[in-house]
Amino acid sequence: MELTEKKFKMPGNIRRRKLVNSVMIILCVIAGIITILPLLYIFFYTTKSGITSLNLDFFINMPKPVGEEGGGMANAIVGSIILIGIGSLIGIPVGVMSGIYISEYSKNITAFIIKFVTDILSGIPSIIIGIFAYGLIVINMQRFSALAGGFALGILMIPTITKVTEEMLKLVPQSIREASLALGVSRWKTVLRIALTTASSGIITGILLAIARAAGETAPLLFTAFGNSFWQTEIDQPIAALPLQIFAYAISPYEDWHRQAWAGAFVLILLVFVINLIVRFVTRNKFSGNQ
Amino acid sequence: MENDTIITDTIDDSEDIHDSGKHDTADTKTALRTINLSVKFFDKLAIKNINIRVKKNNVAAIIGPSGCGKSTFLRSINLMHDLTPGAKVYGDIYVHNEHITDNNVVDLRKKVGMVFQKPNPFPTMSIYDNVAAGLKLNGIRNKSLFDETVEKNLTYTGLWDEVKDRLKSPAISLSGGQQQRLCIARTIAVKPEIILMDEPTSALDPVSTSKIEELIINFKKHYTIIIVTHNMQQAGRISDYTAFFYLGKLVEYSRTRRLFTNPREKLTEEYVTGKFG
């Protein structure tokens, strides 16, 4: 069988095709640059403006009145950690377990409904979730609280974690589950010890990204955690959070506070950056998945 | 369903696999017996009224063209269809004279091990952990038992010398043939009585294949083996009995020598001589 190139006559418009090819490649490169430019710009601008105000005081001191030197955002940093902690306590178990349910036990309409609702939930504006937490917790407790803020963040994390868990579990080859079942291992142990373990690096990635996203959320905290200028670690009291503090400082008329807001923004970005680095580190050694 | 009469094992030159269709609980020679076994996927009938008897410490090979229901048959023996959406199993299967649904499915699968077509070691586990997986996942915590099991079964599958210095390295770092022998070691580590093999060598090179065939022949002393194979020469080399499946039916089930040299059915003859398939 001689399938030589001679049989295919080069089309006459080869030059036009080459031109179109180059134009499309250039367009793709431009699109790529447009994608990374804002990120680079944000990163460098925030670094430039924030790093000068960033010092140890920022991490260990409380906010000080305007004009006094050495104020920090210790309360907001701790507040954010508490809020994310509460959010993770709610978001991670619910997200992972519903992901397991959809992927491993779904044969029926309920799984479809959960999946559908999760997709919608991930598209709901975060401020609406804040309002939901307000109506459910703040009104009933008669005050703003870390609990309400953490709850809102938790709800926000659920769809991401559910989706990632489901998709990572679906990537685990069925043959691995069958191997386990064929050894006489029960279904739940197979899911927990084989499927979930095999998918774990991907699921951890998803959880960290969900946390990173929740850490930067401002809107759902506005009328749940509310913010606090004082040291507060009780979860039934209003609590400070980095994004809220940045917002409050940025709209203030004081130069000092503006600088602090920049530093806060820088810390937030750094946080997201570090979480992403951890993600890369966790997933670097892919000991899992499909061969 | 049109004509449902299928040829069961009424084979003249094999004195003792004649099946009356009735189940005799006093029978101690039989490892596996299926009676009118049918499997449906949604509305499609995959296998139809299969009656087979496999004697203890024998190797039974199942041959037939793609899509004839070989794997479907095999997977119904350890209830693997439980998880397949839309699969329904009809008829009766007895393993060592016990109906397979009489006991817990987990216990059944400990007795009836399975080796799959593609090597499927647990990717997150080391070589050691893979062999010990059956014990570990079933809640046993006994380090010395693990050590013993791992060494014994790896030795048995001829893998010990190749991997004894790197038991802690990931199982997926092994070659395909080694992985498959690891999977066999993992299967026999839970001490099954019957081993189901679903084309265990179809993804392997000739050298690995012959190693596994050797294993299977040695295994006869301890286990009953039912092996699905695409390779008729392989069936001829390793099996005592061969079943020929076609379009979901059991066409012929005879001693291997007879099935290949002097088949009763014309269809079988055409298949083994390569006229179709």
mmCIF file with all atom_site columns, N, CA, C and O in Angstrom, chain A residues 114-135:
data_model
loop_
_atom_site.group_PDB
_atom_site.id
_atom_site.type_symbol
_atom_site.label_atom_id
_atom_site.label_alt_id
_atom_site.label_comp_id
_atom_site.label_asym_id
_atom_site.label_entity_id
_atom_site.label_seq_id
_atom_site.pdbx_PDB_ins_code
_atom_site.Cartn_x
_atom_site.Cartn_y
_atom_site.Cartn_z
_atom_site.occupancy
_atom_site.B_iso_or_equiv
_atom_site.pdbx_formal_charge
_atom_site.auth_seq_id
_atom_site.auth_comp_id
_atom_site.auth_asym_id
_atom_site.auth_atom_id
_atom_site.pdbx_PDB_model_num
ATOM 1  N N  . ILE A 1 114 ? -28.921 16.741 44.149 1.00 0.00 ? 114 ILE A N  1
ATOM 2  C CA . ILE A 1 114 ? -27.826 17.337 44.915 1.00 0.00 ? 114 ILE A CA 1
ATOM 3  C C  . ILE A 1 114 ? -26.816 17.995 43.985 1.00 0.00 ? 114 ILE A C  1
ATOM 4  O O  . ILE A 1 114 ? -26.369 19.123 44.210 1.00 0.00 ? 114 ILE A O  1
ATOM 5  N N  . LYS A 1 115 ? -26.487 17.305 42.916 1.00 0.00 ? 115 LYS A N  1
ATOM 6  C CA . LYS A 1 115 ? -25.516 17.830 41.962 1.00 0.00 ? 115 LYS A CA 1
ATOM 7  C C  . LYS A 1 115 ? -26.007 19.143 41.352 1.00 0.00 ? 115 LYS A C  1
ATOM 8  O O  . LYS A 1 115 ? -25.274 20.122 41.264 1.00 0.00 ? 115 LYS A O  1
ATOM 9  N N  . PHE A 1 116 ? -27.259 19.106 40.948 1.00 0.00 ? 116 PHE A N  1
ATOM 10 C CA . PHE A 1 116 ? -27.868 20.272 40.315 1.00 0.00 ? 116 PHE A CA 1
ATOM 11 C C  . PHE A 1 116 ? -27.873 21.457 41.278 1.00 0.00 ? 116 PHE A C  1
ATOM 12 O O  . PHE A 1 116 ? -27.449 22.565 40.939 1.00 0.00 ? 116 PHE A O  1
ATOM 13 N N  . VAL A 1 117 ? -28.320 21.194 42.515 1.00 0.00 ? 117 VAL A N  1
ATOM 14 C CA . VAL A 1 117 ? -28.400 22.262 43.517 1.00 0.00 ? 117 VAL A CA 1
ATOM 15 C C  . VAL A 1 117 ? -27.008 22.793 43.845 1.00 0.00 ? 117 VAL A C  1
ATOM 16 O O  . VAL A 1 117 ? -26.808 23.995 44.005 1.00 0.00 ? 117 VAL A O  1
ATOM 17 N N  . THR A 1 118 ? -26.034 21.882 43.920 1.00 0.00 ? 118 THR A N  1
ATOM 18 C CA . THR A 1 118 ? -24.656 22.319 44.189 1.00 0.00 ? 118 THR A CA 1
ATOM 19 C C  . THR A 1 118 ? -24.173 23.266 43.106 1.00 0.00 ? 118 THR A C  1
ATOM 20 O O  . THR A 1 118 ? -23.531 24.284 43.400 1.00 0.00 ? 118 THR A O  1
ATOM 21 N N  . ASP A 1 119 ? -24.483 22.923 41.854 1.00 0.00 ? 119 ASP A N  1
ATOM 22 C CA . ASP A 1 119 ? -24.070 23.793 40.750 1.00 0.00 ? 119 ASP A CA 1
ATOM 23 C C  . ASP A 1 119 ? -24.699 25.173 40.891 1.00 0.00 ? 119 ASP A C  1
ATOM 24 O O  . ASP A 1 119 ? -24.046 26.189 40.677 1.00 0.00 ? 119 ASP A O  1
ATOM 25 N N  . ILE A 1 120 ? -25.982 25.199 41.256 1.00 0.00 ? 120 ILE A N  1
ATOM 26 C CA . ILE A 1 120 ? -26.643 26.491 41.420 1.00 0.00 ? 120 ILE A CA 1
ATOM 27 C C  . ILE A 1 120 ? -26.020 27.247 42.586 1.00 0.00 ? 120 ILE A C  1
ATOM 28 O O  . ILE A 1 120 ? -25.725 28.437 42.496 1.00 0.00 ? 120 ILE A O  1
ATOM 29 N N  . LEU A 1 121 ? -25.786 26.511 43.683 1.00 0.00 ? 121 LEU A N  1
ATOM 30 C CA . LEU A 1 121 ? -25.229 27.136 44.880 1.00 0.00 ? 121 LEU A CA 1
ATOM 31 C C  . LEU A 1 121 ? -23.893 27.807 44.577 1.00 0.00 ? 121 LEU A C  1
ATOM 32 O O  . LEU A 1 121 ? -23.603 28.894 45.083 1.00 0.00 ? 121 LEU A O  1
ATOM 33 N N  . SER A 1 122 ? -23.099 27.177 43.713 1.00 0.00 ? 122 SER A N  1
ATOM 34 C CA . SER A 1 122 ? -21.783 27.761 43.421 1.00 0.00 ? 122 SER A CA 1
ATOM 35 C C  . SER A 1 122 ? -21.933 29.049 42.612 1.00 0.00 ? 122 SER A C  1
ATOM 36 O O  . SER A 1 122 ? -21.007 29.845 42.554 1.00 0.00 ? 122 SER A O  1
ATOM 37 N N  . GLY A 1 123 ? -23.097 29.259 42.019 1.00 0.00 ? 123 GLY A N  1
ATOM 38 C CA . GLY A 1 123 ? -23.286 30.479 41.242 1.00 0.00 ? 123 GLY A CA 1
ATOM 39 C C  . GLY A 1 123 ? -23.988 31.590 42.008 1.00 0.00 ? 123 GLY A C  1
ATOM 40 O O  . GLY A 1 123 ? -24.131 32.705 41.504 1.00 0.00 ? 123 GLY A O  1
ATOM 41 N N  . ILE A 1 124 ? -24.419 31.305 43.223 1.00 0.00 ? 124 ILE A N  1
ATOM 42 C CA . ILE A 1 124 ? -25.140 32.330 43.996 1.00 0.00 ? 124 ILE A CA 1
ATOM 43 C C  . ILE A 1 124 ? -24.149 33.371 44.502 1.00 0.00 ? 124 ILE A C  1
ATOM 44 O O  . ILE A 1 124 ? -23.111 33.029 45.066 1.00 0.00 ? 124 ILE A O  1
ATOM 45 N N  . PRO A 1 125 ? -24.445 34.657 44.320 1.00 0.00 ? 125 PRO A N  1
ATOM 46 C CA . PRO A 1 125 ? -23.532 35.701 44.790 1.00 0.00 ? 125 PRO A CA 1
ATOM 47 C C  . PRO A 1 125 ? -23.288 35.566 46.290 1.00 0.00 ? 125 PRO A C  1
ATOM 48 O O  . PRO A 1 125 ? -24.213 35.255 47.050 1.00 0.00 ? 125 PRO A O  1
ATOM 49 N N  . SER A 1 126 ? -22.060 35.825 46.689 1.00 0.00 ? 126 SER A N  1
ATOM 50 C CA . SER A 1 126 ? -21.712 35.561 48.083 1.00 0.00 ? 126 SER A CA 1
ATOM 51 C C  . SER A 1 126 ? -22.497 36.444 49.046 1.00 0.00 ? 126 SER A C  1
ATOM 52 O O  . SER A 1 126 ? -22.730 36.068 50.188 1.00 0.00 ? 126 SER A O  1
ATOM 53 N N  . ILE A 1 127 ? -22.915 37.608 48.564 1.00 0.00 ? 127 ILE A N  1
ATOM 54 C CA . ILE A 1 127 ? -23.650 38.483 49.484 1.00 0.00 ? 127 ILE A CA 1
ATOM 55 C C  . ILE A 1 127 ? -25.001 37.868 49.849 1.00 0.00 ? 127 ILE A C  1
ATOM 56 O O  . ILE A 1 127 ? -25.497 38.027 50.966 1.00 0.00 ? 127 ILE A O  1
ATOM 57 N N  . ILE A 1 128 ? -25.573 37.140 48.908 1.00 0.00 ? 128 ILE A N  1
ATOM 58 C CA . ILE A 1 128 ? -26.854 36.469 49.190 1.00 0.00 ? 128 ILE A CA 1
ATOM 59 C C  . ILE A 1 128 ? -26.655 35.420 50.290 1.00 0.00 ? 128 ILE A C  1
ATOM 60 O O  . ILE A 1 128 ? -27.492 35.238 51.169 1.00 0.00 ? 128 ILE A O  1
ATOM 61 N N  . ILE A 1 129 ? -25.506 34.743 50.216 1.00 0.00 ? 129 ILE A N  1
ATOM 62 C CA . ILE A 1 129 ? -25.215 33.752 51.252 1.00 0.00 ? 129 ILE A CA 1
ATOM 63 C C  . ILE A 1 129 ? -25.042 34.445 52.599 1.00 0.00 ? 129 ILE A C  1
ATOM 64 O O  . ILE A 1 129 ? -25.462 33.944 53.637 1.00 0.00 ? 129 ILE A O  1
ATOM 65 N N  . GLY A 1 130 ? -24.463 35.646 52.566 1.00 0.00 ? 130 GLY A N  1
ATOM 66 C CA . GLY A 1 130 ? -24.373 36.454 53.782 1.00 0.00 ? 130 GLY A CA 1
ATOM 67 C C  . GLY A 1 130 ? -25.753 36.755 54.332 1.00 0.00 ? 130 GLY A C  1
ATOM 68 O O  . GLY A 1 130 ? -26.010 36.629 55.536 1.00 0.00 ? 130 GLY A O  1
ATOM 69 N N  . ILE A 1 131 ? -26.660 37.144 53.443 1.00 0.00 ? 131 ILE A N  1
ATOM 70 C CA . ILE A 1 131 ? -28.024 37.455 53.886 1.00 0.00 ? 131 ILE A CA 1
ATOM 71 C C  . ILE A 1 131 ? -28.688 36.219 54.485 1.00 0.00 ? 131 ILE A C  1
ATOM 72 O O  . ILE A 1 131 ? -29.366 36.287 55.505 1.00 0.00 ? 131 ILE A O  1
ATOM 73 N N  . PHE A 1 132 ? -28.429 35.094 53.857 1.00 0.00 ? 132 PHE A N  1
ATOM 74 C CA . PHE A 1 132 ? -28.989 33.833 54.357 1.00 0.00 ? 132 PHE A CA 1
ATOM 75 C C  . PHE A 1 132 ? -28.499 33.562 55.785 1.00 0.00 ? 132 PHE A C  1
ATOM 76 O O  . PHE A 1 132 ? -29.288 33.256 56.690 1.00 0.00 ? 132 PHE A O  1
ATOM 77 N N  . ALA A 1 133 ? -27.180 33.711 55.993 1.00 0.00 ? 133 ALA A N  1
ATOM 78 C CA . ALA A 1 133 ? -26.623 33.497 57.329 1.00 0.00 ? 133 ALA A CA 1
ATOM 79 C C  . ALA A 1 133 ? -27.179 34.526 58.305 1.00 0.00 ? 133 ALA A C  1
ATOM 80 O O  . ALA A 1 133 ? -27.439 34.224 59.478 1.00 0.00 ? 133 ALA A O  1
ATOM 81 N N  . TYR A 1 134 ? -27.387 35.738 57.803 1.00 0.00 ? 134 TYR A N  1
ATOM 82 C CA . TYR A 1 134 ? -27.958 36.787 58.653 1.00 0.00 ? 134 TYR A CA 1
ATOM 83 C C  . TYR A 1 134 ? -29.345 36.368 59.118 1.00 0.00 ? 134 TYR A C  1
ATOM 84 O O  . TYR A 1 134 ? -29.663 36.398 60.307 1.00 0.00 ? 134 TYR A O  1
ATOM 85 N N  . GLY A 1 135 ? -30.167 35.960 58.179 1.00 0.00 ? 135 GLY A N  1
ATOM 86 C CA . GLY A 1 135 ? -31.532 35.585 58.512 1.00 0.00 ? 135 GLY A CA 1
ATOM 87 C C  . GLY A 1 135 ? -31.585 34.367 59.420 1.00 0.00 ? 135 GLY A C  1
ATOM 88 O O  . GLY A 1 135 ? -32.418 34.278 60.320 1.00 0.00 ? 135 GLY A O  1
#
